[in-house]
Short mmCIF file of C-alpha atoms in Angstrom, two decimals:
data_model
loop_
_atom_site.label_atom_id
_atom_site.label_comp_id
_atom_site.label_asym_id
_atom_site.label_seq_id
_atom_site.Cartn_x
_atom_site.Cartn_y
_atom_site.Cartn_z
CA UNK J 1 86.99 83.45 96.60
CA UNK J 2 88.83 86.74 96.86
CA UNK J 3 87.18 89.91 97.75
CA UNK J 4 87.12 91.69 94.37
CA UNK J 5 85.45 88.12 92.68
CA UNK J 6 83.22 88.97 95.53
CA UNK J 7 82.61 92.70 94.33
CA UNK J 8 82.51 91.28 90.97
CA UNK J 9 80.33 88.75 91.47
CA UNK J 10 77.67 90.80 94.14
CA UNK J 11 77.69 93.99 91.15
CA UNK J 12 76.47 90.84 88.68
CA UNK J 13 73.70 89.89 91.16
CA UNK J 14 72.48 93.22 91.64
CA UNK J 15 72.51 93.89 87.72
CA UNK J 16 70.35 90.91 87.47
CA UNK J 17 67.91 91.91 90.18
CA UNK J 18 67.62 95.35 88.41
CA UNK J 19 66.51 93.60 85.32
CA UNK J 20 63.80 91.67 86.86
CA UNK J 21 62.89 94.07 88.55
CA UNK J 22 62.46 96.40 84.87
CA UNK J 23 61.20 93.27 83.05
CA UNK J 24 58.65 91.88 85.41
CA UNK J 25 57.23 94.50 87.16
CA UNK J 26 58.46 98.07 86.13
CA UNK J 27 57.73 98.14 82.31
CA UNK J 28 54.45 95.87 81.98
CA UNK J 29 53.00 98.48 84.70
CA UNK J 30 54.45 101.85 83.69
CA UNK J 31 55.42 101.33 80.01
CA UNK J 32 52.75 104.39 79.89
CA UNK J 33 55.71 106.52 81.48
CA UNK J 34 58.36 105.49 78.93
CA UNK J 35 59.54 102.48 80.38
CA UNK J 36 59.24 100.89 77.23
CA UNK J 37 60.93 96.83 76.78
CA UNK J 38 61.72 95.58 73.41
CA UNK J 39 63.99 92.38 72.97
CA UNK J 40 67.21 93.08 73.94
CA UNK J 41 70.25 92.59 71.42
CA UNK J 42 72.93 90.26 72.87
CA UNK J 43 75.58 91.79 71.18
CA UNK J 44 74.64 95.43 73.17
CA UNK J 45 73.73 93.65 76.36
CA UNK J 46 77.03 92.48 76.57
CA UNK J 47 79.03 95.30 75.40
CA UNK J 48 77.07 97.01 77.97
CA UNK J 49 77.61 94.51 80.98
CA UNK J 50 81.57 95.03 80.02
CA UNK J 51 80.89 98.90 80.17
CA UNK J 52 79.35 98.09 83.98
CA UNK J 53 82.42 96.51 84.91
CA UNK J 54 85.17 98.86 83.72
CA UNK J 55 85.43 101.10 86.88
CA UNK J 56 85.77 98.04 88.77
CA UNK J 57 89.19 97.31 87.35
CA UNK J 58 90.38 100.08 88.98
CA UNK J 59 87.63 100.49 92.26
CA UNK J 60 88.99 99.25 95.43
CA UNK J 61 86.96 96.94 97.50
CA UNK J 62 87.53 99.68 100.24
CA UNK J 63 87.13 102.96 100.75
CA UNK J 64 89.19 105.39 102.98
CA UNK J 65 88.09 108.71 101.82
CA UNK J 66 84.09 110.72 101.42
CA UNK J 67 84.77 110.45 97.73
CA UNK J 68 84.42 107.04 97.73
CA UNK J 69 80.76 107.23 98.88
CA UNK J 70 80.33 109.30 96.43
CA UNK J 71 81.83 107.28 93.36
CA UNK J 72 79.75 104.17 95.26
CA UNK J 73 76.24 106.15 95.25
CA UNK J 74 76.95 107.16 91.51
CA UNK J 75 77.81 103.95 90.49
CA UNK J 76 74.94 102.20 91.49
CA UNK J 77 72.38 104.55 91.26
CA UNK J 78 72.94 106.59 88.08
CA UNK J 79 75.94 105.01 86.16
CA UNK J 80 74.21 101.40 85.61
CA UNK J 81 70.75 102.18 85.11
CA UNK J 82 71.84 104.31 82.48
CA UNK J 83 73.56 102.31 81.20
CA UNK J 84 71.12 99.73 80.87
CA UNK J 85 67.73 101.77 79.58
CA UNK J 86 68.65 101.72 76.26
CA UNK J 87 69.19 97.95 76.02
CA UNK J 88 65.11 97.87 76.82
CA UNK J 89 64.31 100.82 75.23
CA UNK J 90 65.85 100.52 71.36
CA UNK J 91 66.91 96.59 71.98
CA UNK J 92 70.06 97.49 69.36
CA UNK J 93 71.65 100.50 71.64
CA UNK J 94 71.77 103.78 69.19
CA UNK J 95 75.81 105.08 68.95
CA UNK J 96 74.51 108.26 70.50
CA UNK J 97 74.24 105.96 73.80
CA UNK J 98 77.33 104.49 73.73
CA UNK J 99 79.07 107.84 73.27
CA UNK J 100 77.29 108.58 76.43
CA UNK J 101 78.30 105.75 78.57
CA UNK J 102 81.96 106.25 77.25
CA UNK J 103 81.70 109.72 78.67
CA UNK J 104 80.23 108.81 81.84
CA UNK J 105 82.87 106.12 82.21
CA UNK J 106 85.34 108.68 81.90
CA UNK J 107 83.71 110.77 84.44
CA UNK J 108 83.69 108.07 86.84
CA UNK J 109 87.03 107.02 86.50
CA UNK J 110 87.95 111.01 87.01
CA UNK J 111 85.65 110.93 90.21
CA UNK J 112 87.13 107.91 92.03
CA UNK J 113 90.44 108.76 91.05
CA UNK J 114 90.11 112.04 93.79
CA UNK J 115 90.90 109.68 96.49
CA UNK J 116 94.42 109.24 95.84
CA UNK J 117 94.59 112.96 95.19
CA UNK J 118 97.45 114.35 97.90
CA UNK J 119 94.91 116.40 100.42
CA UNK J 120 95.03 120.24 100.25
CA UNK J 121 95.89 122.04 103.66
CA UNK J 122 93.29 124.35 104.36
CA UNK J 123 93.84 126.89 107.42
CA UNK J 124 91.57 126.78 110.74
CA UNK J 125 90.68 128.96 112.83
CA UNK J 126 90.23 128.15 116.22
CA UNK J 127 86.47 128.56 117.97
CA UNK J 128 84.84 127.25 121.14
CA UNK J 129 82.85 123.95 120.82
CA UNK J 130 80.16 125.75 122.91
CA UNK J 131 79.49 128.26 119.99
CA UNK J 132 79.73 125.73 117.36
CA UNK J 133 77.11 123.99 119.14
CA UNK J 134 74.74 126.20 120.08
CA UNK J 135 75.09 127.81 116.48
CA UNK J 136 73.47 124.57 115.69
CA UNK J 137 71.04 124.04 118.09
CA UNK J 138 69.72 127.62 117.19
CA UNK J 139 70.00 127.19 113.37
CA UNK J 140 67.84 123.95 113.69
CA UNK J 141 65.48 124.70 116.00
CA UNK J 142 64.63 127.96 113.75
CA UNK J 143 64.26 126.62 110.60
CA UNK J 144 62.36 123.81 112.07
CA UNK J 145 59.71 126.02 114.34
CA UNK J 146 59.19 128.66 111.28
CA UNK J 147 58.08 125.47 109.14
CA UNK J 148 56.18 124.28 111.62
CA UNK J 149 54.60 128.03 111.53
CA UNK J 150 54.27 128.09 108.06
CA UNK J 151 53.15 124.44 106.98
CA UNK J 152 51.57 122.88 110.47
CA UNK J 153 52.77 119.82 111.87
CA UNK J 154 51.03 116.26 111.25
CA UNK J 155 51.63 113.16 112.87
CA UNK J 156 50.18 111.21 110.56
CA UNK J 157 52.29 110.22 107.21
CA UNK J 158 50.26 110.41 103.84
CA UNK J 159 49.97 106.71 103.20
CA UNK J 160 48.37 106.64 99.49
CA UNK J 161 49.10 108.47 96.10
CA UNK J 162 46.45 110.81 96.77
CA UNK J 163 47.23 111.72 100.28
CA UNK J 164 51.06 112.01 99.55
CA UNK J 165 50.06 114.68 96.39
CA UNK J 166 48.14 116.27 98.46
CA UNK J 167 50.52 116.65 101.28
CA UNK J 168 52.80 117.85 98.60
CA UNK J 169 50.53 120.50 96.88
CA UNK J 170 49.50 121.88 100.45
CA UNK J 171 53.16 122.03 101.29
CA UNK J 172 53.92 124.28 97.71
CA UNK J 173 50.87 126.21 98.50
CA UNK J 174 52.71 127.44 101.82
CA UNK J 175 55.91 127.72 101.41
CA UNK J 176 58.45 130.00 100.53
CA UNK J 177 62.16 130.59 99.75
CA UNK J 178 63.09 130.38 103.38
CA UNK J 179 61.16 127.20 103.75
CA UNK J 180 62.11 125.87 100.57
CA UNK J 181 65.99 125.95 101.61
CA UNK J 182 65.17 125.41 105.60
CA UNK J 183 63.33 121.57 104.28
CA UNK J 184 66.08 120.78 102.38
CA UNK J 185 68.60 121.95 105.14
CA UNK J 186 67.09 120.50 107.62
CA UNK J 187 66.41 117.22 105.42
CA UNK J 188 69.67 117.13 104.42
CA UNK J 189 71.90 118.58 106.60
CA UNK J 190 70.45 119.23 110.21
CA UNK J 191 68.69 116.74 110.88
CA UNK J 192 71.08 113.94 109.50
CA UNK J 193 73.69 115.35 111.92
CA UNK J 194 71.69 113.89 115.07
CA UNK J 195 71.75 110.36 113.19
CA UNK J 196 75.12 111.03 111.92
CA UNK J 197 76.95 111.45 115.72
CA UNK J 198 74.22 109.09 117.36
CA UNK J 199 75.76 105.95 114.91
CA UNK J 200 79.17 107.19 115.72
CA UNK J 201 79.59 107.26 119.29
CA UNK J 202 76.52 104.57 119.75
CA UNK J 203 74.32 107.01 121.23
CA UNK J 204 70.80 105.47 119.90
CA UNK J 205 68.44 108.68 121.64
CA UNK J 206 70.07 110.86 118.89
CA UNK J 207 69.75 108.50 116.10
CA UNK J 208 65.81 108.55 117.26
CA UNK J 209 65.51 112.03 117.65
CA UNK J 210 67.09 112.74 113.72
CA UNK J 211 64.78 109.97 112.65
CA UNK J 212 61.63 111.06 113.86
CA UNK J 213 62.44 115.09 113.02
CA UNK J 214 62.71 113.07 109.33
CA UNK J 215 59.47 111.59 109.72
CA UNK J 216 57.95 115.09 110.58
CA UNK J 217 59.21 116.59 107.62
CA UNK J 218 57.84 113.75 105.65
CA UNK J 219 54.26 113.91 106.80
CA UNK J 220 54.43 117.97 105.99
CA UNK J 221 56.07 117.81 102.15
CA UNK J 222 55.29 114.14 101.57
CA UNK J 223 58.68 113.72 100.07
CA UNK J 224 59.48 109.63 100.08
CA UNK J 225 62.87 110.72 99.64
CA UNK J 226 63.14 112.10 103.11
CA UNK J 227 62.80 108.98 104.51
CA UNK J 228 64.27 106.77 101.88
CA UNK J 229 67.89 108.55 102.57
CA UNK J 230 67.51 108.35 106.13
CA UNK J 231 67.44 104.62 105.06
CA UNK J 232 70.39 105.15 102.88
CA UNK J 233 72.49 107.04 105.89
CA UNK J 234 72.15 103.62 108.05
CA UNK J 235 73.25 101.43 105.20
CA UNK J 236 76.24 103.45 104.25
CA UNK J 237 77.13 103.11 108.10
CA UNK J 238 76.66 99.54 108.33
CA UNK J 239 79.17 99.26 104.83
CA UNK J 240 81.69 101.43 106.31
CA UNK J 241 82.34 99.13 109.32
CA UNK J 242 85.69 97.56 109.91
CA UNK J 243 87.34 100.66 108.64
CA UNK J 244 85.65 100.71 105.46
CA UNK J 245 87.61 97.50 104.69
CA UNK J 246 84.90 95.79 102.78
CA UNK J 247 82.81 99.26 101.46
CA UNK J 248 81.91 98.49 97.88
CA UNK J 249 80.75 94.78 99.11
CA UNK J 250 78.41 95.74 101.78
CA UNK J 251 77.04 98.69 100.14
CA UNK J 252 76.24 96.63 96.70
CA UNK J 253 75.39 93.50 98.81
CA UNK J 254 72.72 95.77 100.93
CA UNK J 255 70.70 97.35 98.11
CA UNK J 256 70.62 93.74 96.30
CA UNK J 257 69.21 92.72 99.54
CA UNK J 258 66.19 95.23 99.24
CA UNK J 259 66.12 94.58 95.69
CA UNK J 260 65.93 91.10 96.60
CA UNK J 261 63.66 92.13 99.37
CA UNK J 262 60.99 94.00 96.95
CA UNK J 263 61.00 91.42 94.04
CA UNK J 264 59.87 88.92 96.74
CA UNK J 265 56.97 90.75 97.86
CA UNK J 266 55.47 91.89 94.89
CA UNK J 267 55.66 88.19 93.37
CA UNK J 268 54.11 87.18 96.55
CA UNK J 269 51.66 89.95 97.00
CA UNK J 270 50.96 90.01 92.92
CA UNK J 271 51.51 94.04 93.13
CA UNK J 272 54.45 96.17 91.76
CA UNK J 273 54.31 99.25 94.91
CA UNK J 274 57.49 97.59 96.51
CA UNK J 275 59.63 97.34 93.10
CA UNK J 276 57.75 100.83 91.79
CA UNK J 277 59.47 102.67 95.17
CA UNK J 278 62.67 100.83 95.23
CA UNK J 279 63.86 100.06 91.79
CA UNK J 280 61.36 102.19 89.60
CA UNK J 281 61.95 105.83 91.57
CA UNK J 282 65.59 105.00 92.86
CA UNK J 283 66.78 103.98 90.56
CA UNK J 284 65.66 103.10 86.94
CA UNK J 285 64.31 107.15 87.04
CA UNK J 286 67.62 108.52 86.38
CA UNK J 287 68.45 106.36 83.72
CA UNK J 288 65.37 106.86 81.57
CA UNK J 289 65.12 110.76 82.42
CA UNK J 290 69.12 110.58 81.47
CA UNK J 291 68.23 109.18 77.88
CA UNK J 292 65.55 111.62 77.59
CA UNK J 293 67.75 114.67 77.95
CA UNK J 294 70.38 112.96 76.25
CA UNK J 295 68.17 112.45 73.15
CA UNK J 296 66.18 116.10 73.47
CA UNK J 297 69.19 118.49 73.54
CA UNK J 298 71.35 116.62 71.01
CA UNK J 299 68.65 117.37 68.66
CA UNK J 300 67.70 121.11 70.25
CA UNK J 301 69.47 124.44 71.27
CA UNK J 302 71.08 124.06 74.35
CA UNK J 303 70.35 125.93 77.48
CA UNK J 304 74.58 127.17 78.82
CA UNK J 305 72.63 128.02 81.85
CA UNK J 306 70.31 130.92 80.73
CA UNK J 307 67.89 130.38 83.28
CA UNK J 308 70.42 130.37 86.09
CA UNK J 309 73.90 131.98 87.13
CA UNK J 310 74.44 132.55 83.16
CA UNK J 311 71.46 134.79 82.23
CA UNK J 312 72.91 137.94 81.49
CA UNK J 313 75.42 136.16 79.02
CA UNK J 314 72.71 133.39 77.34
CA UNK J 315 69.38 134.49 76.14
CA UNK J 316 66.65 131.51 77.46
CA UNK J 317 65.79 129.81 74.31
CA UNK J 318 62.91 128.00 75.95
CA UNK J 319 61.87 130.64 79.11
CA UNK J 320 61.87 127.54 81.40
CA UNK J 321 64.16 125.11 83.05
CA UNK J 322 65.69 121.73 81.54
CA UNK J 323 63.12 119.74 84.26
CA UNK J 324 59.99 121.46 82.76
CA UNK J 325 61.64 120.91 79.13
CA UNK J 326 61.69 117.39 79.50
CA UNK J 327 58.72 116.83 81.47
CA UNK J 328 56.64 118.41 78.22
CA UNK J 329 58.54 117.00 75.47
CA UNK J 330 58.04 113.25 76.92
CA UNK J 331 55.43 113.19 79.53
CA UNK J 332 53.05 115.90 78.04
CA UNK J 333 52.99 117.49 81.25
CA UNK J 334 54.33 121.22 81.59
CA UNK J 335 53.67 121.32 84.88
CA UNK J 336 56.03 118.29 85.89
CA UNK J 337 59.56 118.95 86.66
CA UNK J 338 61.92 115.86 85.35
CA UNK J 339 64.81 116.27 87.25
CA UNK J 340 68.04 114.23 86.25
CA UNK J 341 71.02 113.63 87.71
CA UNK J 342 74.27 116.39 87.52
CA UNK J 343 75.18 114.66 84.29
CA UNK J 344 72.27 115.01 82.53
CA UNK J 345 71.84 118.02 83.86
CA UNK J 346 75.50 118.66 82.45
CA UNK J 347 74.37 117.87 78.74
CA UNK J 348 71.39 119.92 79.14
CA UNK J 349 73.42 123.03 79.50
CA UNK J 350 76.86 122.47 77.51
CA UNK J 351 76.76 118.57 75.84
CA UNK J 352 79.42 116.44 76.32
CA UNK J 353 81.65 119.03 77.64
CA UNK J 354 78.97 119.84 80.04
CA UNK J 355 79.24 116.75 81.61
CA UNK J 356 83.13 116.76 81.87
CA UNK J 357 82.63 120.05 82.98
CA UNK J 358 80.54 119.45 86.41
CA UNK J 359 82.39 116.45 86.65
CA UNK J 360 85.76 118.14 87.66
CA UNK J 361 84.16 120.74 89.15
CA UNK J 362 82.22 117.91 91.40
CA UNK J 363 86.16 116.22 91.75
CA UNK J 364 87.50 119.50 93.16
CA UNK J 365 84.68 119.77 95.67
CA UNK J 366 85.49 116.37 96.71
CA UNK J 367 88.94 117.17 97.04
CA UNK J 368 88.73 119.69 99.23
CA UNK J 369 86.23 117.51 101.45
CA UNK J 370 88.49 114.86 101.62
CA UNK J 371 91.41 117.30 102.58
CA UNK J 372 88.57 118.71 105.39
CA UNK J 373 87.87 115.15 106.41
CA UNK J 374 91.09 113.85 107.51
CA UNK J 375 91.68 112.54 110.92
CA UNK J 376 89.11 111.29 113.45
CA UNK J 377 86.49 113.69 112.06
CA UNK J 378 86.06 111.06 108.91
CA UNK J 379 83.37 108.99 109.22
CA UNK J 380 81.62 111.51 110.64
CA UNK J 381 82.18 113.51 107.21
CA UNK J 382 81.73 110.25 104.94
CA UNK J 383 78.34 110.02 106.73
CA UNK J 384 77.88 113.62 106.51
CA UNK J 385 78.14 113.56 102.61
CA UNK J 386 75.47 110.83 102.15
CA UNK J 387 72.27 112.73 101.44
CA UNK J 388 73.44 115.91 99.37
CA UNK J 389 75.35 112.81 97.11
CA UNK J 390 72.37 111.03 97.35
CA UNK J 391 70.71 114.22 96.13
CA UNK J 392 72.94 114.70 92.32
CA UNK J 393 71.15 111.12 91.54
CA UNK J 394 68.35 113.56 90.47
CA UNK J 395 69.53 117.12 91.09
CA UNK J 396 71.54 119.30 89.22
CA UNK J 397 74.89 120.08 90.52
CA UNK J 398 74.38 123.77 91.27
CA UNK J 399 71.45 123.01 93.09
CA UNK J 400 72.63 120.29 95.17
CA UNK J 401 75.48 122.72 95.98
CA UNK J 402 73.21 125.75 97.53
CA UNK J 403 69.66 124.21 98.28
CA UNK J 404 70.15 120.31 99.34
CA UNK J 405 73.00 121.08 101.55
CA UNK J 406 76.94 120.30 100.05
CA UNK J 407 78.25 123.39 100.62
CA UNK J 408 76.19 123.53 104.03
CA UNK J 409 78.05 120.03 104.72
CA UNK J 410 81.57 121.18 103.58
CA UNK J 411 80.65 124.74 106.03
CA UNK J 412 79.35 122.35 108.92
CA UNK J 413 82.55 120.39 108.41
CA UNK J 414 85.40 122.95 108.65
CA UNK J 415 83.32 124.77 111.91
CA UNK J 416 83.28 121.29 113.19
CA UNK J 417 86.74 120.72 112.84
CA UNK J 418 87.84 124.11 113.81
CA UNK J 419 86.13 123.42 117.40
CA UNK J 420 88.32 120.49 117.22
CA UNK J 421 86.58 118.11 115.53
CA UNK J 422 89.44 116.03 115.86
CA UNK J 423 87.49 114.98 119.33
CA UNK J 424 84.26 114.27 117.84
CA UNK J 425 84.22 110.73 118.98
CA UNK J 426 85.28 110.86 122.41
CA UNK J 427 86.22 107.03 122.64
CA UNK J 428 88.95 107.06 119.47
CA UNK J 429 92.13 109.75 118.67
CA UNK J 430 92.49 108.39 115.41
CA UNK J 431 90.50 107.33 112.47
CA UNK J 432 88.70 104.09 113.56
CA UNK J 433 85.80 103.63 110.98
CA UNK J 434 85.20 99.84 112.39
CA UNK J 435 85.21 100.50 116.35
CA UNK J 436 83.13 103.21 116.44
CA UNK J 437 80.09 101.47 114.41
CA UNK J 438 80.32 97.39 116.25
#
């Protein structure tokens, strides 16, 4: 069997493990939040499987540049769930949706495409590793002693529902703007650098040391998601071995294993907490809140960003964000912010052309990363780019860019480089994905 029937056949398995997953556990348990299951039409079941496997007539088994980890994440976390919702939701899928997924099949075949874009050269300038160094030593330990100021520290992680609301609503109570983005900094960016140059030069006390300033974070905002992408980091770095070679198997084989992994339990523990956390959350989230912004603003005035960087052009039609919108109109909750992915986010704002829109704006970030990332200093920037790509599963693109860390990733990058990042590794002078991670 060649490796792309092996991509092939590893995307089917984890397609199937998604659905029973949704079947089994997800819907008879939380059909309360939406996740609704009728019988499913064959006819749109299989339209939509061929939909699933369109971008992989094109998608290398490999990847050699970031934006690969970033079509990868997309694929699997936002572009099939999405795709598959409606099959349980309306059982015939509603041409509405399948305009969708056309679009977002488009978009995806625009965002892997930046890899064979020819890289942009981008001027250094030349700085001392020292100050590079120490600028991050002091930029860490800062943000991380005010929130420790501001929130307390706890070394115990909220293990229930109720402790990890609570550990949220104490952590809203306290914070503020320079908390808000020194979390998600630190979350995203910071702390993932320790982890990020521990797995690349084998150096296991640094990997530790971003892990447990993760865990400390957790147990103050009782964000899953803090942990869950430290998770996320490792697997990317075990899929990018041997160059990258075999990316889009080990990636898609890995989260089938934990899908695997969580159907298992909860049969054998008769619960649904393992397949809620991993499937429901991850996963199936964005898909359903997709289909509910999808379905509220092709029917109501849309927002062309009057509540953000547009406001003095677009009067607010609703005086609150798309999250809040959404969380009302299908949750009855005005207090609970939905937030979608960048292409939901996309239609919320401009429709269709919204999400073409932050789609090749999201293509020309990644092609200047790529064009940043070339030489030695690439793994370190694939695994650099996990967790603010991890973040547009279900953040808008502008606020992925300035609060959950890309442009602090593409900034860390280019100082990195510029202190001759070219050395980051000290054991390769070339791009060795595989050597540097066995």
């Amino acid at each position: 069997m060649t490796m792309k029937a092996v991509q092939y056949f590893l995307v089917s398995i984890y397609v199937l493990l998604l659905h029973i997953s949704y079947v089994d556990f997800i819907s008879p348990n939380f059909s309360y939040l939406g996740y609704r299951h009728v019988s499913v039409d064959s006819i749109s079941i299989a339209l939509t499987i061929a939909l699933i496997f369109c971008p992989l007539l094109i998608a290398r088994v490999g990847v050699t540049q970031p934006s690969g980890i970033l079509f990868w994440i997309l694929y699997a976390i936002v572009y099939i769930p999405v795709l598959l919702i409606p099959n349980y939701l309306y059982g015939v899928v509603p041409w509405e949706n399948w305009l969708t997924d056309f679009v977002l099949l488009g978009s995806m075949l625009l965002l892997y495409s930046v890899s064979s874009w020819r890289l942009l050269h981008i001027p250094l300038i030349k700085l001392k590793r020292t100050i590079v160094q120490w600028m991050y030593v002091i930029l860490t330990t800062s943000f991380f002693l005010y929130i420790v100021k501001v929130s307390g520290i706890h070394l115990k992680p909220p293990t229930d529902s109720e402790d990890i609301y609570a550990a949220r609503l104490s952590f809203r109570q306290h914070t503020s703007p320079v908390v808000g983005y020194g979390m998600q900094w630190l979350a995203k960016i910071f702390n993932p650098i320790l982890v990020v140059y521990g797995l690349v030069n084998k150096k296991w006390m640094f990997i530790l040391l971003g892990f447990a300033m993760q865990y400390l974070l957790f147990t103050t905002n009782g964000l899953k998601s803090t942990l869950m992408s430290t998770a996320l980091l490792i697997l990317v770095a075990v899929a990018l071995r041997k160059k990258g070679r075999y990316f889009s198997i080990l990636f898609v084989g890995g989260l089938s294993c934990l899908l695997c992994l969580s159907v298992g339990y909860d049969y054998m523990t008769s619960s649904y907490e393992m397949t809620s956390l991993l499937s429901r959350r991850m996963i199936f989230t964005p898909g359903l809140l997709m289909n509910y912004y999808v379905d509220f603003f092709s029917h109501h005035e849309q927002m062309h960003l009057s509540y953000s960087i547009l406001s003095g052009i677009f009067t607010n039609p609703y005086a609150t964000t798309p999250p809040f919108i959404i969380g009302e109109a299908y949750f009855n909750r005005p207090d609970m912010a939905a937030n979608a992915n960048f292409f939901a986010d996309g239609f919320a704002n401009f429709g269709y052309s919204g999400i073409a829109i932050y789609t090749a704006v999201a293509a020309i970030i990644m092609w200047m990363y790529n064009s940043l990332a070339e030489g030695s200093i690439k793994l370190f920037a694939m695994l650099l780019l996990v967790m603010p790509v991890w973040s547009l599963t279900d953040t808008s693109l502008t606020t992925v860019f300035l609060t959950h860390g890309l442009l602090l990733a593409i900034i860390s990058l280019y100082f990195i480089k510029c202190s001759g990042g070219e050395e980051l590794d000290a054991k390769s002078v070339q791009y060795q994905l595989g050597s540097s991670l066995e």
